[in-house]
Amino acid sequence: MNPKHSSTSAIDTDVLIAGGGPCGLMLAIELGKRGVRCLLVDSKPDTAFNPQANATQARTMEHFRRLGFAHEIRAMGLPPDHPTDIAYFTRYTQHELARIELPTAAQAMVQIKSMSGDWSAAELPHRVSQKFVEQVLLRHAKACPSVDIRFGCSLTAFQDHGDRVTAQLQPEGADAPLSVRAQFLVGADGARSMVRRTLGIAWGGESGIQREFMGGKMLAIYLRAPDFHAQLQAKKAWMYVAVNHQRRAFMASVDGVNEFAFHAAVHADEDADQWTPDDAKRVFAQAMGADIDIEILSMRTWLAGHALVADRFGGGRVFIAGDAAHLFTPTGGLGYNTAVEDAVNLGWKLASVVRGQAPLALLDSYEAERRPLAIRNTQYARHFADSVGMFKAHAVLEDRSEAGDAERQLASEHLNRHARLEFNIPGVTFGGRYDGSPVIADDGSPAPEDHPNRYQPTAKPGGRPPHAWLADGRSLYDLFHSEWTLLVLGDAPPSAAAFESEAKALGLDLRLLQLADAALASLYTLYQAPLVLIRPDQVVAWRGASAKHAGRVLRQVMGQRAV
């Protein structure tokens, strides 16, 4: 029965999701769009109040576009004409040291149509607080009839029986627990994941990395500062970074008006867990370089310096994803975006198994594909954190003297290089690959260089399909089917009939997309094959010159057997 209409204490569903953050909500949408029953629970009363992550990368925006709500996300957060620059200062009211200028939301929608090379994409990044993203995700998850969302409800226990998972839930304020029977359980339940701990999965990687900044304890303040822009002597930005010997900090604009997410380094001899709002105001003033009125909406401490990935991404019928599977230092904004792609990857695979289109073996490819990507991304985040956090800010940096001028010049050179390293990252965003995956039909061609600031479009199986804008203004991605697409290119392509017949026999929803327009000759050159198989998560699964082995290819990419 549909869990949404269950009024008893026993719930029967296909997938139980623990965790209602971006990963859990995105997974619910991926499953709900495919008609798979799922129950999502979270102990919180609602979606996030605090801003948390503040940057949605371009690849994540492409997935939001695939699901039909990228425009809703882009309309949230900063006003459309608000700058999205990242600016570095000694203190916010004093010397500007460096700046990387980036397009506003309105400019991004126009500029993306003419961008090529590294930034050939359907979407550009968007600066928006996670709290707003979660509101959109929740609305779209709730719109799926097969999805049941229950905030204020905790997962307290579970057991994998081999052919099913049973679990106990405790709704807030209820005397009796709820029993759940599901085919699968996904723990998207955060850094302290109950699911991961119950499975006995350890962390691998590094933690406790110490730096002057972005390593160690940090103080987070969600605040209102109505006079901030009036006091600012420089152009508006989206993120403001304070670099001085007294207090390192960064602050992202939440609404473009007066709400900000402020994060400051805590010194080794300070006990920030005992700080009062007055202490928080003092720390903010140190970064500001002036006393201005602020209203503290919330404050907490957190630890930077993580580059952790779980040793396993699950076991049996239980999986972990998002922060339950990997922990990042937030440089580069990679944690939340990696979590969204976990859900994208796992969603279509779970749906395929639940619907009887694929064997359980398909789910083994989730860890095989996502764990190496998590290791890659945590290392990039660490590299960015080292670049900014190991930079030593000396007291002379603020002196109004020749020595101060010289120190600021050195800081400017370093921070301008760093800004481009951390915030112009098409290689990180688009270059993630699933080479070596058992469900990717590799063609033996060489993989491109993996570089954070450079991206080489390639249709080598295992990566993002090369993007193009069509003559009518649509993105090529807009023509891809929501499930499987066979892209047919060229003026005289080989017959694709074998793929159609084999897909029908396997119960796969595959559609042909034939593009023979002369204007798209460059697309054929880019894909380097007349037939290209695109997965539901918009990853190239196979490419070739004929459909001769269509059956073997489709069986491999669905986890049935290797080619």
mmCIF file of N, CA and C in Angstrom, residues 91-92 219 221 223-225 227-228 242 247 249-251 260-264 275 277-296:
data_model
loop_
_atom_site.group_PDB
_atom_site.id
_atom_site.type_symbol
_atom_site.label_atom_id
_atom_site.label_comp_id
_atom_site.label_asym_id
_atom_site.label_seq_id
_atom_site.Cartn_x
_atom_site.Cartn_y
_atom_site.Cartn_z
ATOM 1 N N ARG A 91 39.949 43.717 6.910
ATOM 2 C CA ARG A 91 38.679 43.717 7.635
ATOM 3 C C ARG A 91 37.654 44.334 6.688
ATOM 4 N N TYR A 92 36.398 44.018 6.885
ATOM 5 C CA TYR A 92 35.399 44.350 5.860
ATOM 6 C C TYR A 92 35.307 45.841 5.570
ATOM 7 N N LEU A 219 33.300 29.264 14.663
ATOM 8 C CA LEU A 219 32.039 29.796 15.193
ATOM 9 C C LEU A 219 31.166 30.218 14.021
ATOM 10 N N ILE A 221 27.657 32.082 12.908
ATOM 11 C CA ILE A 221 26.602 32.994 13.360
ATOM 12 C C ILE A 221 25.694 33.301 12.174
ATOM 13 N N LEU A 223 23.018 35.877 11.157
ATOM 14 C CA LEU A 223 22.762 37.198 11.718
ATOM 15 C C LEU A 223 22.095 38.135 10.720
ATOM 16 N N ARG A 224 21.512 39.170 11.281
ATOM 17 C CA ARG A 224 21.040 40.308 10.492
ATOM 18 C C ARG A 224 21.928 41.498 10.802
ATOM 19 N N ALA A 225 22.360 42.221 9.762
ATOM 20 C CA ALA A 225 23.200 43.405 9.904
ATOM 21 C C ALA A 225 22.670 44.474 8.956
ATOM 22 N N ASP A 227 23.021 47.580 8.729
ATOM 23 C CA ASP A 227 23.922 48.673 8.352
ATOM 24 C C ASP A 227 25.192 48.187 7.639
ATOM 25 N N PHE A 228 25.279 46.899 7.340
ATOM 26 C CA PHE A 228 26.533 46.383 6.789
ATOM 27 C C PHE A 228 26.896 47.061 5.478
ATOM 28 N N ALA A 242 37.662 37.860 5.677
ATOM 29 C CA ALA A 242 38.524 38.721 6.498
ATOM 30 C C ALA A 242 39.859 38.020 6.721
ATOM 31 N N ARG A 247 41.674 37.900 13.647
ATOM 32 C CA ARG A 247 40.516 37.011 13.460
ATOM 33 C C ARG A 247 40.289 36.751 11.981
ATOM 34 N N ALA A 249 37.978 35.089 9.071
ATOM 35 C CA ALA A 249 36.542 34.809 8.974
ATOM 36 C C ALA A 249 36.085 34.909 7.528
ATOM 37 N N PHE A 250 34.919 34.331 7.261
ATOM 38 C CA PHE A 250 34.247 34.560 5.985
ATOM 39 C C PHE A 250 32.762 34.722 6.245
ATOM 40 N N MET A 251 32.099 35.428 5.335
ATOM 41 C CA MET A 251 30.687 35.718 5.523
ATOM 42 C C MET A 251 29.996 35.734 4.161
ATOM 43 N N PHE A 260 23.107 37.330 6.852
ATOM 44 C CA PHE A 260 24.420 36.812 6.496
ATOM 45 C C PHE A 260 24.717 35.551 7.299
ATOM 46 N N ALA A 261 25.523 34.688 6.703
ATOM 47 C CA ALA A 261 26.070 33.510 7.387
ATOM 48 C C ALA A 261 27.549 33.791 7.626
ATOM 49 N N PHE A 262 27.910 33.990 8.890
ATOM 50 C CA PHE A 262 29.255 34.420 9.278
ATOM 51 C C PHE A 262 29.963 33.254 9.977
ATOM 52 N N HIS A 263 31.217 33.008 9.580
ATOM 53 C CA HIS A 263 31.991 31.914 10.178
ATOM 54 C C HIS A 263 33.382 32.446 10.532
ATOM 55 N N ALA A 264 33.789 32.282 11.786
ATOM 56 C CA ALA A 264 35.075 32.806 12.246
ATOM 57 C C ALA A 264 35.917 31.701 12.853
ATOM 58 N N TRP A 275 30.679 30.754 24.698
ATOM 59 C CA TRP A 275 30.499 32.153 24.327
ATOM 60 C C TRP A 275 29.033 32.568 24.367
ATOM 61 N N PRO A 277 26.065 35.723 23.267
ATOM 62 C CA PRO A 277 25.844 36.613 22.121
ATOM 63 C C PRO A 277 26.764 37.829 22.114
ATOM 64 N N ASP A 278 27.120 38.327 23.290
ATOM 65 C CA ASP A 278 28.050 39.462 23.342
ATOM 66 C C ASP A 278 29.425 39.071 22.798
ATOM 67 N N ASP A 279 29.866 37.841 23.102
ATOM 68 C CA ASP A 279 31.133 37.361 22.540
ATOM 69 C C ASP A 279 31.041 37.254 21.019
ATOM 70 N N ALA A 280 29.907 36.764 20.548
ATOM 71 C CA ALA A 280 29.716 36.636 19.102
ATOM 72 C C ALA A 280 29.781 38.001 18.429
ATOM 73 N N LYS A 281 29.191 39.005 19.038
ATOM 74 C CA LYS A 281 29.228 40.357 18.476
ATOM 75 C C LYS A 281 30.657 40.900 18.479
ATOM 76 N N ARG A 282 31.416 40.576 19.528
ATOM 77 C CA ARG A 282 32.817 41.012 19.591
ATOM 78 C C ARG A 282 33.630 40.374 18.451
ATOM 79 N N VAL A 283 33.421 39.099 18.217
ATOM 80 C CA VAL A 283 34.155 38.407 17.154
ATOM 81 C C VAL A 283 33.767 38.971 15.789
ATOM 82 N N PHE A 284 32.476 39.250 15.595
ATOM 83 C CA PHE A 284 32.043 39.839 14.327
ATOM 84 C C PHE A 284 32.700 41.207 14.121
ATOM 85 N N ALA A 285 32.773 42.005 15.169
ATOM 86 C CA ALA A 285 33.384 43.333 15.052
ATOM 87 C C ALA A 285 34.854 43.237 14.681
ATOM 88 N N GLN A 286 35.544 42.193 15.139
ATOM 89 C CA GLN A 286 36.950 42.016 14.777
ATOM 90 C C GLN A 286 37.112 41.807 13.272
ATOM 91 N N ALA A 287 36.199 41.072 12.661
ATOM 92 C CA ALA A 287 36.258 40.873 11.216
ATOM 93 C C ALA A 287 35.763 42.102 10.475
ATOM 94 N N MET A 288 34.795 42.772 11.051
ATOM 95 C CA MET A 288 34.202 43.946 10.411
ATOM 96 C C MET A 288 35.156 45.137 10.425
ATOM 97 N N GLY A 289 35.909 45.267 11.508
ATOM 98 C CA GLY A 289 36.755 46.444 11.657
ATOM 99 C C GLY A 289 35.984 47.643 12.139
ATOM 100 N N ALA A 290 34.782 47.424 12.657
ATOM 101 C CA ALA A 290 33.928 48.501 13.169
ATOM 102 C C ALA A 290 32.806 47.867 13.983
ATOM 103 N N ASP A 291 32.260 48.645 14.883
ATOM 104 C CA ASP A 291 31.113 48.173 15.666
ATOM 105 C C ASP A 291 29.834 48.584 14.953
ATOM 106 N N ILE A 292 29.034 47.617 14.554
ATOM 107 C CA ILE A 292 27.715 47.898 14.000
ATOM 108 C C ILE A 292 26.707 46.990 14.687
ATOM 109 N N ASP A 293 25.465 47.405 14.686
ATOM 110 C CA ASP A 293 24.415 46.611 15.319
ATOM 111 C C ASP A 293 24.145 45.356 14.490
ATOM 112 N N ILE A 294 24.109 44.227 15.176
ATOM 113 C CA ILE A 294 23.712 42.993 14.509
ATOM 114 C C ILE A 294 22.700 42.263 15.381
ATOM 115 N N GLU A 295 21.830 41.524 14.744
ATOM 116 C CA GLU A 295 20.867 40.671 15.437
ATOM 117 C C GLU A 295 21.277 39.227 15.190
ATOM 118 N N ILE A 296 21.532 38.506 16.252
ATOM 119 C CA ILE A 296 21.958 37.113 16.129
ATOM 120 C C ILE A 296 20.729 36.214 16.069
#
